[in-house]
Short mmCIF file of C-alpha atoms in Angstrom, two decimals:
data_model
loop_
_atom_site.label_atom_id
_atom_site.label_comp_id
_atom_site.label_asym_id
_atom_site.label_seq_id
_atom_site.Cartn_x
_atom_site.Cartn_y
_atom_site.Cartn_z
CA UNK A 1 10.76 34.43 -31.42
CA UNK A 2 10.22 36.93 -28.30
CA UNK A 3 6.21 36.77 -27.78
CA UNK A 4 3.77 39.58 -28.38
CA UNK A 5 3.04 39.65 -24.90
CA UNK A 6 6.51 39.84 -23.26
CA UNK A 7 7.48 42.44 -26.18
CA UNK A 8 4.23 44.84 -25.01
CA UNK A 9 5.38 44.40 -21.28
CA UNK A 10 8.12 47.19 -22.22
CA UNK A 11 6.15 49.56 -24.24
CA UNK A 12 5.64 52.23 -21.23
CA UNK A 13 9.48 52.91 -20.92
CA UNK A 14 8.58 54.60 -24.16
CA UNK A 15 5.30 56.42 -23.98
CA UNK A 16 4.92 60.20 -22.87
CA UNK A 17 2.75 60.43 -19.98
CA UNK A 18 -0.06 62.42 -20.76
CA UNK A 19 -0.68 59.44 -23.35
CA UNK A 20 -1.89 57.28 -20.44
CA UNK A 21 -5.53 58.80 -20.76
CA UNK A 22 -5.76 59.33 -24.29
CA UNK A 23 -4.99 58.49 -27.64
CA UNK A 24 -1.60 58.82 -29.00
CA UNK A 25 -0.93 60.45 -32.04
CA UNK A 26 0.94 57.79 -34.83
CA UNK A 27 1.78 58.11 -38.29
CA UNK A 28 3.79 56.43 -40.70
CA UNK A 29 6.29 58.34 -42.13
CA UNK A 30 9.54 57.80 -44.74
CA UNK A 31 12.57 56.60 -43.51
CA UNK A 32 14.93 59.45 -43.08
CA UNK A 33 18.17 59.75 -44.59
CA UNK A 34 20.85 57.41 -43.00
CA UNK A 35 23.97 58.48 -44.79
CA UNK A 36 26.77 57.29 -43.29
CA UNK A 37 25.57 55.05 -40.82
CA UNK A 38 27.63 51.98 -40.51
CA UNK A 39 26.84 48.23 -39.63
CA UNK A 40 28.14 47.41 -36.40
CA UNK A 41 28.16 43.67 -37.79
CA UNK A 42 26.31 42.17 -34.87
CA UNK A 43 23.66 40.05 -36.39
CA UNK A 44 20.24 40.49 -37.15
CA UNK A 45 17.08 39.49 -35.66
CA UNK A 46 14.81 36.59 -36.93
CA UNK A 47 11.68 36.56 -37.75
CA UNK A 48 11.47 40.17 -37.87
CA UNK A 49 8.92 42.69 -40.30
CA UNK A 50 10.36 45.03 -42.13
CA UNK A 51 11.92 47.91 -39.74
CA UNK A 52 9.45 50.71 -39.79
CA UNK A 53 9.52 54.33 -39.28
CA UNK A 54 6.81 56.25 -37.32
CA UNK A 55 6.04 59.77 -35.70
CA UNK A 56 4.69 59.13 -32.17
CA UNK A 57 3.72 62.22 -30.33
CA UNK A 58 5.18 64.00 -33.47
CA UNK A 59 8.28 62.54 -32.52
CA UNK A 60 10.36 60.59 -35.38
CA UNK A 61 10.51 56.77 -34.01
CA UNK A 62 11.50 53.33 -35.62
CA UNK A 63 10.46 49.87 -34.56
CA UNK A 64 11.43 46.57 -36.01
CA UNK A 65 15.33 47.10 -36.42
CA UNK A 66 16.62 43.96 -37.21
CA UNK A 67 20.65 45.30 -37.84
CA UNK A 68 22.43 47.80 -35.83
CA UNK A 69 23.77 50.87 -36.79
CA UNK A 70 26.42 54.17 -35.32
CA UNK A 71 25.62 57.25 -37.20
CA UNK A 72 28.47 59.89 -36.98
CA UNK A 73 27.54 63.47 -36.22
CA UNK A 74 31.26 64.76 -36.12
CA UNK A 75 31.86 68.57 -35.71
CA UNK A 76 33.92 71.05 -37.76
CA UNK A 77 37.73 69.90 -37.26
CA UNK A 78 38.20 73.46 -36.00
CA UNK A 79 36.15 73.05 -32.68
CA UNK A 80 36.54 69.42 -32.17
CA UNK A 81 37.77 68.80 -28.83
CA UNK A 82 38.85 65.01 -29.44
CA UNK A 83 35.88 63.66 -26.92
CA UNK A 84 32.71 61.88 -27.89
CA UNK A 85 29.80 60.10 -27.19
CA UNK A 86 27.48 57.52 -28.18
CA UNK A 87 24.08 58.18 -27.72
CA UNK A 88 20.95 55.48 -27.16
CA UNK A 89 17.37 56.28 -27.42
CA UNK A 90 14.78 54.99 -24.82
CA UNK A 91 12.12 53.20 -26.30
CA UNK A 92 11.28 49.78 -24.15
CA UNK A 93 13.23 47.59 -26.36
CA UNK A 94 10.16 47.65 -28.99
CA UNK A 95 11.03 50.78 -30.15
CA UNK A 96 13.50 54.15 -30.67
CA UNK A 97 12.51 57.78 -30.18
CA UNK A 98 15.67 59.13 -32.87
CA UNK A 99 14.86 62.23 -33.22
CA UNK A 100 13.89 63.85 -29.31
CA UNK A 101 16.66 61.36 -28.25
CA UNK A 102 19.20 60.58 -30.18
CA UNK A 103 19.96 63.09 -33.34
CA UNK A 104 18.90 66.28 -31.54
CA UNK A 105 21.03 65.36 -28.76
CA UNK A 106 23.74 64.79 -31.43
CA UNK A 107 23.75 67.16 -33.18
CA UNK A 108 24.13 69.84 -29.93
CA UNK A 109 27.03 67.75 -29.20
CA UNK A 110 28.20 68.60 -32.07
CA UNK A 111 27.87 71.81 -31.94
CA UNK A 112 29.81 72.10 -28.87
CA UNK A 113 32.97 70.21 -30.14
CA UNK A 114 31.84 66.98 -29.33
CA UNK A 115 31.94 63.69 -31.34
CA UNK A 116 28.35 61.93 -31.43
CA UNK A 117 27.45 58.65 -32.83
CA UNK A 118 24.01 57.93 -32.59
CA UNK A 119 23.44 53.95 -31.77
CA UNK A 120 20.70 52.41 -33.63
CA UNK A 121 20.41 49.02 -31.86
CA UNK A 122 18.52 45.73 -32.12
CA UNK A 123 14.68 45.78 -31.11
CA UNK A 124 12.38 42.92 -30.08
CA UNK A 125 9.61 42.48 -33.15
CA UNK A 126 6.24 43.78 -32.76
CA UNK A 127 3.25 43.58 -34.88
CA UNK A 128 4.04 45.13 -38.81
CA UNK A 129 0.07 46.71 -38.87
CA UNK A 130 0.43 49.95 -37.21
CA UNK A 131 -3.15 49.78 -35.38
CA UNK A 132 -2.24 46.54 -33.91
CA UNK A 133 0.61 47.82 -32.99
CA UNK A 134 -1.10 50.65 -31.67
CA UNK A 135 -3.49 49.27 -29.74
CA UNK A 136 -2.13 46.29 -28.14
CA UNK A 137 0.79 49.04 -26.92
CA UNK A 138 -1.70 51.06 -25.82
CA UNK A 139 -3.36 48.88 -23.65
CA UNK A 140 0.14 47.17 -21.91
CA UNK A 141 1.17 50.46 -21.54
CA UNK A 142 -1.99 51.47 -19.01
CA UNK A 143 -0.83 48.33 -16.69
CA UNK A 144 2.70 49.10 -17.26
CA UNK A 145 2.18 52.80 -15.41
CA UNK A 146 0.38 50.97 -12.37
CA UNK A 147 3.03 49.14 -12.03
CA UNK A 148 5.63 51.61 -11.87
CA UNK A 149 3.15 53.89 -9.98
CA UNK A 150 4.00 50.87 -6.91
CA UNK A 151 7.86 51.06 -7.51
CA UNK A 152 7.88 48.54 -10.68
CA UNK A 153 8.29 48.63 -14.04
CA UNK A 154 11.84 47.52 -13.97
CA UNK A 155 13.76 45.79 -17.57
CA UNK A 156 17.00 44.98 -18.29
CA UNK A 157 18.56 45.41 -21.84
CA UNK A 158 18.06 42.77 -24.15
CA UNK A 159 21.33 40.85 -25.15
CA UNK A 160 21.00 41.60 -28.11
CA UNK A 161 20.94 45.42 -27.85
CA UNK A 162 23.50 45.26 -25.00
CA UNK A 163 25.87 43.71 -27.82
CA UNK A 164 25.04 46.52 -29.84
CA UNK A 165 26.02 49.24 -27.56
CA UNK A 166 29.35 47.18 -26.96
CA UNK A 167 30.17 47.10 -30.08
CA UNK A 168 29.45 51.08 -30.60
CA UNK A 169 31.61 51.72 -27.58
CA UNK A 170 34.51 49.42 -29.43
CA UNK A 171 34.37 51.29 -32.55
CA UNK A 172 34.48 54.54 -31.73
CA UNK A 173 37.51 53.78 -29.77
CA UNK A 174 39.06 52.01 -32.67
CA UNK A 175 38.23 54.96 -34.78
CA UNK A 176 40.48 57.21 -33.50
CA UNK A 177 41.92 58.77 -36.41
CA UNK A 178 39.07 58.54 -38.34
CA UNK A 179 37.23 60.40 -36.52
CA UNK A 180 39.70 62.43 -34.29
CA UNK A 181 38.80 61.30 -31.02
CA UNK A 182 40.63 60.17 -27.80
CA UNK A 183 39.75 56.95 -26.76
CA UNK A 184 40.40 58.25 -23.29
CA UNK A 185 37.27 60.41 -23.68
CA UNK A 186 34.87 58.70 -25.04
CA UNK A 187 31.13 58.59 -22.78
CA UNK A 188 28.11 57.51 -23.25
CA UNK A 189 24.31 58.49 -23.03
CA UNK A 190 21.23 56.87 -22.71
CA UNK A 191 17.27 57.86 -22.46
CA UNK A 192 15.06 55.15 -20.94
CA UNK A 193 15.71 52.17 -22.13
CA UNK A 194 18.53 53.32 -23.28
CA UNK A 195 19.85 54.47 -19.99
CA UNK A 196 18.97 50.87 -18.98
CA UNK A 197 21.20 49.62 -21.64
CA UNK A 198 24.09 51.78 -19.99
CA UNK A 199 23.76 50.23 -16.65
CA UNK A 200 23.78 46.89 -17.80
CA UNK A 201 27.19 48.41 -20.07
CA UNK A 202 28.90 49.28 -17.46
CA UNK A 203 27.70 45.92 -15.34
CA UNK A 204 29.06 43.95 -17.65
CA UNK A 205 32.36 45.47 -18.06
CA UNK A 206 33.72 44.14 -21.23
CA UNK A 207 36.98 45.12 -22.15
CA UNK A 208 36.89 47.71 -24.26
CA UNK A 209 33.09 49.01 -23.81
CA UNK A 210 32.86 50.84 -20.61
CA UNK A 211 32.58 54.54 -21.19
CA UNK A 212 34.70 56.87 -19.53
CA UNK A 213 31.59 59.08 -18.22
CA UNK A 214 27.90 57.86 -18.84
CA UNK A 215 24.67 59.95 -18.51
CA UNK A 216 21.11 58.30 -17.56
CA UNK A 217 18.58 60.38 -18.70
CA UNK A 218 15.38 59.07 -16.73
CA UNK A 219 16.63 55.65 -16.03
CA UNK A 220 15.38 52.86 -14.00
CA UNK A 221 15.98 54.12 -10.39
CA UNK A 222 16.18 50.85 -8.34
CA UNK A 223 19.25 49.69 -6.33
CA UNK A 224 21.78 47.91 -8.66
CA UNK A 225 24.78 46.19 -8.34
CA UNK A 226 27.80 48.51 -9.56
CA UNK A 227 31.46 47.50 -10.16
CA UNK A 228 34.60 49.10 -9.11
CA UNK A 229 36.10 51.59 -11.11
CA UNK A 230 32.67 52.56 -12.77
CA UNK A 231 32.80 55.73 -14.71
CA UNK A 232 31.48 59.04 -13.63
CA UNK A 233 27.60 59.38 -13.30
CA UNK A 234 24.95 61.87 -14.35
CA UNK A 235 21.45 61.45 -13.90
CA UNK A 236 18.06 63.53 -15.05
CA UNK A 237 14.64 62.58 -13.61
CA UNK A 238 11.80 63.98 -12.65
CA UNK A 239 10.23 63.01 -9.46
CA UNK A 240 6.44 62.63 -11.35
CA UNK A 241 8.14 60.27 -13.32
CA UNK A 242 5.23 57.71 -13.94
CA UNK A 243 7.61 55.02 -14.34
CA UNK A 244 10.20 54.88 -11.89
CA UNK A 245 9.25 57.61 -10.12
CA UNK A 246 8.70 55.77 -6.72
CA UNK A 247 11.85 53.47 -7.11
CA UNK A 248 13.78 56.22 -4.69
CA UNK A 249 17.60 56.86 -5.30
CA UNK A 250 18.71 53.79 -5.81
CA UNK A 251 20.58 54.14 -8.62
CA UNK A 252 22.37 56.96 -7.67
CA UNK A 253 23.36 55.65 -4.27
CA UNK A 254 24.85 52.35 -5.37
CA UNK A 255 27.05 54.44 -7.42
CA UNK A 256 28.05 55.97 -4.75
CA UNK A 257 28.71 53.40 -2.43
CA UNK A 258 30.57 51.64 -4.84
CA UNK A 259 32.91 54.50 -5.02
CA UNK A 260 31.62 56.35 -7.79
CA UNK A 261 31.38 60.06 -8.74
CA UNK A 262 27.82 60.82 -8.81
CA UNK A 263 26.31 63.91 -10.01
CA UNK A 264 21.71 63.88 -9.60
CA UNK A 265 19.19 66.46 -11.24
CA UNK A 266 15.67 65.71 -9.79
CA UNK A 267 13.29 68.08 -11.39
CA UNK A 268 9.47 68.56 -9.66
CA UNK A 269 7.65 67.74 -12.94
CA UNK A 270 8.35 66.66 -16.34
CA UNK A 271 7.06 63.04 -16.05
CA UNK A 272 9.19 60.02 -18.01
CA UNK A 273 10.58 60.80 -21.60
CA UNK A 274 10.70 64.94 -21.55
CA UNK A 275 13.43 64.25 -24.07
CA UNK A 276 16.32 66.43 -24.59
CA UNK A 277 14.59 70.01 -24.59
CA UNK A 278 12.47 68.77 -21.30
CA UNK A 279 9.05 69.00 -20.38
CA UNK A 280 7.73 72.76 -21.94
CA UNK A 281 6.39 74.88 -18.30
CA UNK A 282 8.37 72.93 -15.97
CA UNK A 283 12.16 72.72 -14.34
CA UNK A 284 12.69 69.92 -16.38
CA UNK A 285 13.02 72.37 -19.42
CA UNK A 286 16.47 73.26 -19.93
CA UNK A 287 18.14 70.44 -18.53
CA UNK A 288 20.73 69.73 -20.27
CA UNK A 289 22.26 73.05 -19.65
CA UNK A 290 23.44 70.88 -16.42
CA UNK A 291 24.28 68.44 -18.76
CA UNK A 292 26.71 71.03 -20.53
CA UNK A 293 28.42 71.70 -17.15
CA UNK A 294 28.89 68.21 -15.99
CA UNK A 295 30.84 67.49 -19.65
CA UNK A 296 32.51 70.54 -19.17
CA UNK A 297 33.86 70.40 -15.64
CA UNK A 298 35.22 66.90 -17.04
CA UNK A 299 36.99 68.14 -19.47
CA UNK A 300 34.70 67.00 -22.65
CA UNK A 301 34.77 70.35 -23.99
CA UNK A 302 37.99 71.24 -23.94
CA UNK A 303 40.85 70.01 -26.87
#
């Protein structure tokens, strides 16, 4: 079983930033309706409490998943344009932010004529009592954000997760008439951790799993190794982002030297996890109204 300690060491990917100085807000709340969500079949975790559904910053979260799920948010067959995406929330491996990144995302998606399936993938266990929880997180996350304030910071998906995300990727394309998408057109997008997870997808370039276009929404910024043929990019960060922040371009520029498209929105403020309405006062605010473009100019919103 993953240790406490190594578990914790994640926790910042997933905390706002103006939480570094203060409490954070948590409360448990019901688990939300799930309808439809299906098993990916990938295994479950050992050893693991019961999964666990919390508002963090007022923002829906669960920890503890022990079995991955894809959650179809389809649009009306009358504006469906055939394209789709799977969407993975940041949340250090210990934990998912659904709601500011994953089914509000969705469900805009939708509303454009896009496909969405919202990836609920395998976490590393942390403790069931929320204050423990709470606390212990709290205090890993103040190191974590002085680490990433000197360029750190830095985690790679666990294998685990990164088997749930290839599995998403096969099924949707599997799906086709089920769900009425091409399997030519079928991206993915990731916050945080998340994001993370889509790097190491499209690193590991298993047949069948690497998307077609992939957005990082504040990923890890460091230089990374990048295959041939790697899909389109899109990345949104903000350059006070506490966490990667001082990694440079990285990223974006082995993309590019691999031979990649590359499309980068650096926004003054908004810190890491502005989610997907962005940072309220700030450029960040509005950014996926880029995002919108980028999918358009590819063709994602066209049938």
């Amino acid at each position: 079983m993953t240790s406490i300690r190594s578990i914790l060491a994640t926790w910042a990917l997933a905390v706002p930033a103006a939480a570094t100085a203060q409490s954070i807000p948590v409360a448990p709340m019901a688990a939300p309706p799930q309808a439809g969500a299906i098993p990916l079949g990938t295994g479950s975790v050992a050893e693991m409490p019961p999964e666990s559904w919390f508002t963090l910053a007022g923002r829906p979260t669960v920890r503890n998943v022990a079995t991955a799920t894809l959650l179809p948010v389809l649009p009306d067959r009358a504006n469906a344009t055939g394209a789709a995406v799977v969407i993975a929330a940041g949340g250090g491996f210990v934990m998912e932010s659904m709601e500011a990144e994953a089914m509000k995302p969705a469900r805009w998606l939708a509303d454009h004529g896009i496909a969405a399936f919202v990836l609920k993938y395998r976490l590393d266990p942390t403790p069931a009592p929320m204050e423990a929880f709470k606390q212990a997180a709290l205090a890993r996350f103040a190191a974590a954000a002085a680490a990433g304030a000197k360029g750190g910071a830095s985690v790679a998906a666990p294998p685990a997760a990164l088997a749930d995300a290839q599995a998403a990727m096969r099924l949707v394309r599997a799906e086709t008439t089920r769900w009425g998408v091409d399997p030519r057109r079928v991206a993915y997008m990731g916050f945080s951790a998340g994001a993370i997870m889509g790097i190491d997808l499209v690193k590991a370039a298993a047949p069948g799993t690497t998307p077609d276009l992939f957005a990082a929404i504040y990923p890890a910024m460091a230089p990374t190794p990048v295959p041939a043929g790697a899909p389109p990019l899109f990345v949104a960060v903000a350059s006070d982002d506490e966490l990667f922040g001082k990694q440079g371009y990285g990223l974006p520029e082995s993309w590019r030297r691999a031979g990649g498209a590359v499309e980068l929105h650096v926004y003054e403020r908004g810190g890491h996890g502005f989610g997907f309405d962005g940072k309220p006062g700030t450029t960040s605010a509005g950014w996926n109204a880029a995002l919108l473009g980028w999918l358009g100019a590819h063709g994602w919103l066209t049938k």
